[in-house]
mmCIF file of C-alpha atoms in Angstrom:
data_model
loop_
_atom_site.group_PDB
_atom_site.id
_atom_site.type_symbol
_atom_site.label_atom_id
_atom_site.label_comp_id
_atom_site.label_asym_id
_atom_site.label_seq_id
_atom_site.Cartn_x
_atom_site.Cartn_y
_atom_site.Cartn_z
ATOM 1 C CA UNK A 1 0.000 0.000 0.000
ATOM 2 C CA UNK A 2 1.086 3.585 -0.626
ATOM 3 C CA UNK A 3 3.006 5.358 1.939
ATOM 4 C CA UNK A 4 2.250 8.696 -0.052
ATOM 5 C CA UNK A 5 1.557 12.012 2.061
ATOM 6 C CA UNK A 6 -0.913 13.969 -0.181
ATOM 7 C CA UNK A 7 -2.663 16.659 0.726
ATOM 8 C CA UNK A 8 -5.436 17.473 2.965
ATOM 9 C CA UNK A 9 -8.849 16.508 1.552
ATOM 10 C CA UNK A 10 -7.712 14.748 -1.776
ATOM 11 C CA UNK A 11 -9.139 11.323 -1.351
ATOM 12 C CA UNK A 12 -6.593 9.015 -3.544
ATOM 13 C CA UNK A 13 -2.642 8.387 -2.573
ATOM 14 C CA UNK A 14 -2.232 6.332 -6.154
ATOM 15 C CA UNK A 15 -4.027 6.594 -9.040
ATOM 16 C CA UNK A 16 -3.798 5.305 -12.459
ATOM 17 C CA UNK A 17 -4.547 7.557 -15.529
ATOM 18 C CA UNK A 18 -5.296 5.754 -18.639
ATOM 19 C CA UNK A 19 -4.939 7.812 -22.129
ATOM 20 C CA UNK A 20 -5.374 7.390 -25.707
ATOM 21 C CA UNK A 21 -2.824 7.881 -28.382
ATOM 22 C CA UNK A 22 -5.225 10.095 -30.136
ATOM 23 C CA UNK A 23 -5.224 12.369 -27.196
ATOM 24 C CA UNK A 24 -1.608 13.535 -27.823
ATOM 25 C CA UNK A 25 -2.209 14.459 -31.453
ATOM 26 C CA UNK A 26 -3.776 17.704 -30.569
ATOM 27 C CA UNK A 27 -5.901 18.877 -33.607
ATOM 28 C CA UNK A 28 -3.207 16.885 -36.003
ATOM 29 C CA UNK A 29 -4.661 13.855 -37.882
ATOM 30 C CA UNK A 30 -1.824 11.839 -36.983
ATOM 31 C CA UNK A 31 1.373 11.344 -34.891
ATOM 32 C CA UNK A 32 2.528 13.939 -32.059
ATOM 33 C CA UNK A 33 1.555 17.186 -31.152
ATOM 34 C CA UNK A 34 4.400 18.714 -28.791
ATOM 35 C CA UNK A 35 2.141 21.393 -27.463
ATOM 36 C CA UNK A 36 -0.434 18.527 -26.409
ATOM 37 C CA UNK A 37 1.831 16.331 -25.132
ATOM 38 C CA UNK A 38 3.613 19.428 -22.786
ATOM 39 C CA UNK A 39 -0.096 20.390 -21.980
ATOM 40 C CA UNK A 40 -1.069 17.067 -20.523
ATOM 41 C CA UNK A 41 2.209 16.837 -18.919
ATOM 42 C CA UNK A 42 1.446 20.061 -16.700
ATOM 43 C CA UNK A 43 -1.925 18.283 -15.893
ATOM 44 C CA UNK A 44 -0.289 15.279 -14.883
ATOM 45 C CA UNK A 45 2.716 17.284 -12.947
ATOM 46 C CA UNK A 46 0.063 18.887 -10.708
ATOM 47 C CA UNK A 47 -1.457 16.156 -9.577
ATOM 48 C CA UNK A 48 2.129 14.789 -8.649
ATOM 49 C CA UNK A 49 2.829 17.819 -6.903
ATOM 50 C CA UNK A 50 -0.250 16.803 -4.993
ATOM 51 C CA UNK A 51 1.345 14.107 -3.245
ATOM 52 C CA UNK A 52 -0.605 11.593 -5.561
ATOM 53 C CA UNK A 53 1.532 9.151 -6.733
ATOM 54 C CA UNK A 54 0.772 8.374 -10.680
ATOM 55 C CA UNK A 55 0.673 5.917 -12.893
ATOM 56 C CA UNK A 56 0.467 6.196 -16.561
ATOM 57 C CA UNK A 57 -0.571 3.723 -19.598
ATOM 58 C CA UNK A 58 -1.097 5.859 -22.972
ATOM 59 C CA UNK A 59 -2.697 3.859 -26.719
ATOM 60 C CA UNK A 60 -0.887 4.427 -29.806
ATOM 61 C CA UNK A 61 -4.126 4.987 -31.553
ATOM 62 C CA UNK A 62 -2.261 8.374 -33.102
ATOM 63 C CA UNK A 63 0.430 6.233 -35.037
ATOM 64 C CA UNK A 64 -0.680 3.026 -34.912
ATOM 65 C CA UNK A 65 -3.836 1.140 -34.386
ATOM 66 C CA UNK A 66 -3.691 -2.689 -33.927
ATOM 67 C CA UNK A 67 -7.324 -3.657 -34.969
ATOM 68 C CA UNK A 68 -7.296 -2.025 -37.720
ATOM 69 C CA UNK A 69 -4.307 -2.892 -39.380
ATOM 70 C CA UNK A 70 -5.774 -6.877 -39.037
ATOM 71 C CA UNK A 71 -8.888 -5.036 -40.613
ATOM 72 C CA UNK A 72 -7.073 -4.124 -43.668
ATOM 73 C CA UNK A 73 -5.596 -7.825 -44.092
ATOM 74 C CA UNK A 74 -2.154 -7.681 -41.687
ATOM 75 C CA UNK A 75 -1.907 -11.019 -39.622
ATOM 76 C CA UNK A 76 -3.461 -10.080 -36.010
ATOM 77 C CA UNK A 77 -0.804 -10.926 -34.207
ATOM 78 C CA UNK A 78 1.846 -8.754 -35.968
ATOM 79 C CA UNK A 79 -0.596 -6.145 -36.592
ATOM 80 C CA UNK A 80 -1.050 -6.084 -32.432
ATOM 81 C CA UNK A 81 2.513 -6.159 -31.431
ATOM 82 C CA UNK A 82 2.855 -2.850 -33.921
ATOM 83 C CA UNK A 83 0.499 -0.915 -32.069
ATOM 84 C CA UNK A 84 2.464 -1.933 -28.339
ATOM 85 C CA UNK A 85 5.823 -0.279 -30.103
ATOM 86 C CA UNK A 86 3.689 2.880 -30.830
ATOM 87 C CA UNK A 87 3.138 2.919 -26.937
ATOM 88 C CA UNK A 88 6.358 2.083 -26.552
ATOM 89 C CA UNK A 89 7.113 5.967 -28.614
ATOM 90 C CA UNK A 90 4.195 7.762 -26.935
ATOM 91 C CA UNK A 91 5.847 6.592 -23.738
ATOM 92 C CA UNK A 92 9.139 8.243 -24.708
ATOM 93 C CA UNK A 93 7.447 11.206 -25.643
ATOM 94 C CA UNK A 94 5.625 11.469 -22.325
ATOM 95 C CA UNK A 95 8.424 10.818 -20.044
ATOM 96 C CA UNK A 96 10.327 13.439 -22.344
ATOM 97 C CA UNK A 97 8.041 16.394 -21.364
ATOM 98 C CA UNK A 98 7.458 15.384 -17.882
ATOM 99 C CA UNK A 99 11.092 15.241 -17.117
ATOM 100 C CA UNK A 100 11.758 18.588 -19.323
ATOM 101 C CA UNK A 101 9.359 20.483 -16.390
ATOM 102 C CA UNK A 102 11.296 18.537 -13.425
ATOM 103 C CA UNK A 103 8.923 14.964 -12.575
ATOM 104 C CA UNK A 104 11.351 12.232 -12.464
ATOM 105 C CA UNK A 105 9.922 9.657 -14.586
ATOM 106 C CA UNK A 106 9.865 5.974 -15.607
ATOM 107 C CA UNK A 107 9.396 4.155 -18.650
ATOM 108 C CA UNK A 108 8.151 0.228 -18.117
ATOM 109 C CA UNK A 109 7.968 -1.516 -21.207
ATOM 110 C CA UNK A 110 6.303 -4.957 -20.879
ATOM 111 C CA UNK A 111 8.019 -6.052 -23.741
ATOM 112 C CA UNK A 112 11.645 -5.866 -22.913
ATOM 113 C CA UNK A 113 13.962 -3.473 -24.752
ATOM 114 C CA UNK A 114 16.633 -2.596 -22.681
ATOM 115 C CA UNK A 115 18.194 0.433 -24.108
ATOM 116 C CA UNK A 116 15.380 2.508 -24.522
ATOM 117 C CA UNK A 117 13.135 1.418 -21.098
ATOM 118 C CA UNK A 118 13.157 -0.736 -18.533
ATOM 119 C CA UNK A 119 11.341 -4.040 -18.032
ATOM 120 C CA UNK A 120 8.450 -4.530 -16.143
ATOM 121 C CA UNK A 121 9.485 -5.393 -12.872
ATOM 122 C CA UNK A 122 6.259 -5.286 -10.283
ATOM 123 C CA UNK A 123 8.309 -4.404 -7.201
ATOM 124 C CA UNK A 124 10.732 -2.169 -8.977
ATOM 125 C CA UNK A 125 7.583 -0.440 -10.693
ATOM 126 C CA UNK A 126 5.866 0.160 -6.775
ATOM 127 C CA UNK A 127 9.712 0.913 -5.837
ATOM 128 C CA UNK A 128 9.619 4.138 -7.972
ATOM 129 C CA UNK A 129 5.752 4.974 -7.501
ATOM 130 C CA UNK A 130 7.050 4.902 -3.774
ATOM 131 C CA UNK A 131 10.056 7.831 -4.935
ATOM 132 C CA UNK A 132 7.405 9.790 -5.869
ATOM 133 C CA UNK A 133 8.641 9.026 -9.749
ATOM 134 C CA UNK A 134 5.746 9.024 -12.316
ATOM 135 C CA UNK A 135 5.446 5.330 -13.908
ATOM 136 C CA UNK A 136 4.211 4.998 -17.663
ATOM 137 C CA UNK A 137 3.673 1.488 -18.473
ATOM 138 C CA UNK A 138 4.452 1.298 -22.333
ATOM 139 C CA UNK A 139 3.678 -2.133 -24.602
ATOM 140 C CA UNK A 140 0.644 -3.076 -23.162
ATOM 141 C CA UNK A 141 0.286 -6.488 -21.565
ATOM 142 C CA UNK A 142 2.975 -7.931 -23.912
ATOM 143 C CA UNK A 143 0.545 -9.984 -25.323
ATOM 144 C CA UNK A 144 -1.095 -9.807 -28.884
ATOM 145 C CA UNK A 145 -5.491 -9.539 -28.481
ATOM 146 C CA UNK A 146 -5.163 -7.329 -25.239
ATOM 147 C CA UNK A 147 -5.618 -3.627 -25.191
ATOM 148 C CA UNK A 148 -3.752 -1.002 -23.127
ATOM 149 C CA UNK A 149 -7.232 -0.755 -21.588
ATOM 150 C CA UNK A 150 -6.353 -3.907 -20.190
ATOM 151 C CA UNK A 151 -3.469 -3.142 -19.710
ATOM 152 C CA UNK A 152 -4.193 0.060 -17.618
ATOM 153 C CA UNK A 153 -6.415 -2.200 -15.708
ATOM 154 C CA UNK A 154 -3.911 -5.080 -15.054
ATOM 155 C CA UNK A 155 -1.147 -2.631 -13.998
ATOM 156 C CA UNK A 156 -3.490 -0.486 -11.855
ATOM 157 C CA UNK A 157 -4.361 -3.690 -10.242
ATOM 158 C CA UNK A 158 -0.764 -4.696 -9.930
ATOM 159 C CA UNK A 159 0.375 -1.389 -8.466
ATOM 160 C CA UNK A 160 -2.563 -1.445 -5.690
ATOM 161 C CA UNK A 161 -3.748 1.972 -7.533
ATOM 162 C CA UNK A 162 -7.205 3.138 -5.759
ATOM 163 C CA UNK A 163 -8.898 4.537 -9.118
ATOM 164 C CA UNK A 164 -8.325 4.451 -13.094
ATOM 165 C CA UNK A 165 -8.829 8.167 -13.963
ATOM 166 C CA UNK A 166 -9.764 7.526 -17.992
ATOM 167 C CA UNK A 167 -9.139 10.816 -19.667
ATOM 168 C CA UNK A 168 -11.455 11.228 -23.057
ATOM 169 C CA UNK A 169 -12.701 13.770 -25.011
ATOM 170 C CA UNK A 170 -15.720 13.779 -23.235
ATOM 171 C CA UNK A 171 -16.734 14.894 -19.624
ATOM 172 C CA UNK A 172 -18.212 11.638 -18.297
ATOM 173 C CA UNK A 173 -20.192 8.514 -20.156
ATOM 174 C CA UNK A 174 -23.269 9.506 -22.111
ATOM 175 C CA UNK A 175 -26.377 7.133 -22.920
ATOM 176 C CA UNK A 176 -25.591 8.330 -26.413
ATOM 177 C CA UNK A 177 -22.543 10.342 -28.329
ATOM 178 C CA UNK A 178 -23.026 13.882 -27.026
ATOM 179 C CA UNK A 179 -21.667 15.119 -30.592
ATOM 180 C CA UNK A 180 -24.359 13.984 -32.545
ATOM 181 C CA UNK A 181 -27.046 13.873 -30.188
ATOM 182 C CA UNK A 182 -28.314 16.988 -28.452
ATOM 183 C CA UNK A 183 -30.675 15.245 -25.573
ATOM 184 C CA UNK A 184 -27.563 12.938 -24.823
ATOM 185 C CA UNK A 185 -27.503 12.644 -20.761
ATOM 186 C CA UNK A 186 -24.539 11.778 -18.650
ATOM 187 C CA UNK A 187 -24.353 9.710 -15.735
ATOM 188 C CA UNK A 188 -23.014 10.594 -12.621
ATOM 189 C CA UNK A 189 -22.151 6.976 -11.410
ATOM 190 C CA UNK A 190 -22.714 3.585 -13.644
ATOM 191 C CA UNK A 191 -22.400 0.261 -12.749
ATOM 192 C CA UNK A 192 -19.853 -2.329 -14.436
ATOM 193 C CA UNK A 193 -22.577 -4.325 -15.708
ATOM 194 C CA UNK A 194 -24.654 -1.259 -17.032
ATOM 195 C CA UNK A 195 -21.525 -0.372 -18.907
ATOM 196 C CA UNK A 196 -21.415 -3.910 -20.436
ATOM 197 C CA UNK A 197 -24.938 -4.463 -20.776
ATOM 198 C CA UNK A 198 -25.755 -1.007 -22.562
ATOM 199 C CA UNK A 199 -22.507 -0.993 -24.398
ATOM 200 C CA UNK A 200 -21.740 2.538 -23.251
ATOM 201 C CA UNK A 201 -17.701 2.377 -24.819
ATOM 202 C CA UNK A 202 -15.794 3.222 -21.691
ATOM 203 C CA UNK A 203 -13.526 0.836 -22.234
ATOM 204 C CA UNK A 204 -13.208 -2.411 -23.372
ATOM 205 C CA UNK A 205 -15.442 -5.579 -22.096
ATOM 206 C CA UNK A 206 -11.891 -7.284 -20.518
ATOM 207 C CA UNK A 207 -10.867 -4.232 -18.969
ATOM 208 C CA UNK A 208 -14.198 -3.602 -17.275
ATOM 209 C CA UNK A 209 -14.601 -6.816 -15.880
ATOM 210 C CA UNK A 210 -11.101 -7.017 -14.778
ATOM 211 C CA UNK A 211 -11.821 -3.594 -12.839
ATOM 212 C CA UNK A 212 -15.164 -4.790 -11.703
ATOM 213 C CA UNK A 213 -13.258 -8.185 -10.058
ATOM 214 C CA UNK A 214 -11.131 -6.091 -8.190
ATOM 215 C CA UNK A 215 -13.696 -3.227 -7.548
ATOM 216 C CA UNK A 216 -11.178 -0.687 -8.667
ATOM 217 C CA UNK A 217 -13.357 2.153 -9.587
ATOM 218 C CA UNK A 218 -13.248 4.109 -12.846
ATOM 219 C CA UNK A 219 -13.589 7.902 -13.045
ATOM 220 C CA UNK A 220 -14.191 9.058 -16.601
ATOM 221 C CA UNK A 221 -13.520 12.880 -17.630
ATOM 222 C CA UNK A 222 -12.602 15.082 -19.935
ATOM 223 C CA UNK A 223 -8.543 15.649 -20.545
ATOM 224 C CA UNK A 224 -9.543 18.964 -22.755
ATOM 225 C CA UNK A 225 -10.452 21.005 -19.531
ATOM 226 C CA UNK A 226 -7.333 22.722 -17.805
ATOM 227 C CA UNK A 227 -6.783 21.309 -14.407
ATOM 228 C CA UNK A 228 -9.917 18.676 -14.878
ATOM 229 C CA UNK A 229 -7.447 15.762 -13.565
ATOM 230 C CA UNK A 230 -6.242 17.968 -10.206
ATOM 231 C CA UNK A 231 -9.632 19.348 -9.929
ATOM 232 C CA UNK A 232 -11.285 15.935 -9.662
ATOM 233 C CA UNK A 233 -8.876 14.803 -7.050
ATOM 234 C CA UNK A 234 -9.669 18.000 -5.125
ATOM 235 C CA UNK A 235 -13.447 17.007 -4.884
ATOM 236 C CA UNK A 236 -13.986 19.447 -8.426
ATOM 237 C CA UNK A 237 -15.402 18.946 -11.456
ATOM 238 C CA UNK A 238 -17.644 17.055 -13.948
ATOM 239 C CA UNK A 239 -17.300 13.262 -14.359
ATOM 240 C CA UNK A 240 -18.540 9.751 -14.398
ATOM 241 C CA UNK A 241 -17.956 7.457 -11.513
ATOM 242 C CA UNK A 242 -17.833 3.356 -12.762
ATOM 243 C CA UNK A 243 -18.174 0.976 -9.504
ATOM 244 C CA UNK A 244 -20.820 -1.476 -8.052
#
């Protein structure tokens, strides 16, 4: 469990915060926006300077997607591990910006590539979460079929995190897409099996009832507003709450 001393009133001493690729390509179609990726940085620096201890897993959605290069005829299992080396990158970039504004930060690949990241080590991982050093878990699971939803999950679970904080483009989860449907309402608090049984896209069916076996709750907001991740942690803001 986390030794953390965070500050008075904010509820969580480790928390996971689960990204998508597509969130660091800023208003690009593809690849890396530096500006975005320095932006989110801040956000996640604040919370840090919180006391929070963080945890990171980011998609690679923005330079490669997994599913659908098996859509367009690439062998599934090739196609997957393709996608866990674009984490690998978004990692890099991550840990780039975080340590360019002073948060000492690790890189944990689960697929082991020892020049550019370390290997994931569970006890080494909660080692540096303990030094106050910001962990982004890069590759996935290692394993083709899973997605770094899962893999947020898994690792969240692993590192005894107390919440997934799933940053979208979107503040909360919507009976419907709030983009094309005016009268779409949010929820305040779903269960895991409303989220399964009314398909509502949080995440990923595996994920969800990983997080839902371990009653690790799942707060969904939006990354877009400045200081939406502190603010939550503060008792602020607009979001969904996932948990039983």
């Amino acid at each position: 469990m986390s030794n953390a001393t965070t500050e008075p009133g904010v509820k969580y001493d480790r928390v996971m915060l689960k990204i998508s690729g597509e969130a660091l390509m800023g208003d690009q179609g593809y690849g890396l926006h530096p500006p975005t990726v320095a932006r989110i940085a801040q956000e996640v620096k604040s919370v840090r300077d919180m006391g929070v201890e963080v945890c990171m897993v980011i998609g690679g959605g923005n330079i490669f997607r997994g599913l659908a290069g098996s859509a367009q005829g690439m062998e599934r299992t090739t196609a997957d591990y393709m996608g866990m080396l674009a984490t690998v990158m978004n990692a890099l970039a991550m840990q780039s910006a975080l340590e360019q504004i002073g948060v000492y930060t690790r890189v944990i690949s689960a697929i082991p590539m020892d020049q550019v990241c370390e290997p994931y080590i569970r006890r080494r991982a909660v080692r540096h979460l303990e030094k106050k050093r910001v962990c982004i878990f890069a590759a996935g699971t290692g394993n083709p079929y899973f997605t770094t939803d899962t893999a947020a999950t898994l690792r969240a679970s692993e590192m005894a995190c107390q919440a997934i904080f799933k940053g979208t483009k979107v503040d909360g989860v919507y009976d419907k897409d709030p983009k094309k449907h005016a009268d779409a309402t949010r929820y305040t608090h779903v269960t895991y099996d409303e989220v399964l049984q009314k398909h509502l896209g949080v995440m990923d069916a595996s994920a969800i009832a990983l997080a839902r076996d371990n009653n690790l709750p799942i707060i969904v907001f939006s990354l877009d507003e400045p200081g939406g991740f502190r603010g939550i942690l503060e008792g602020k803001g607009t979001y969904t709450r996932v948990q039983d």
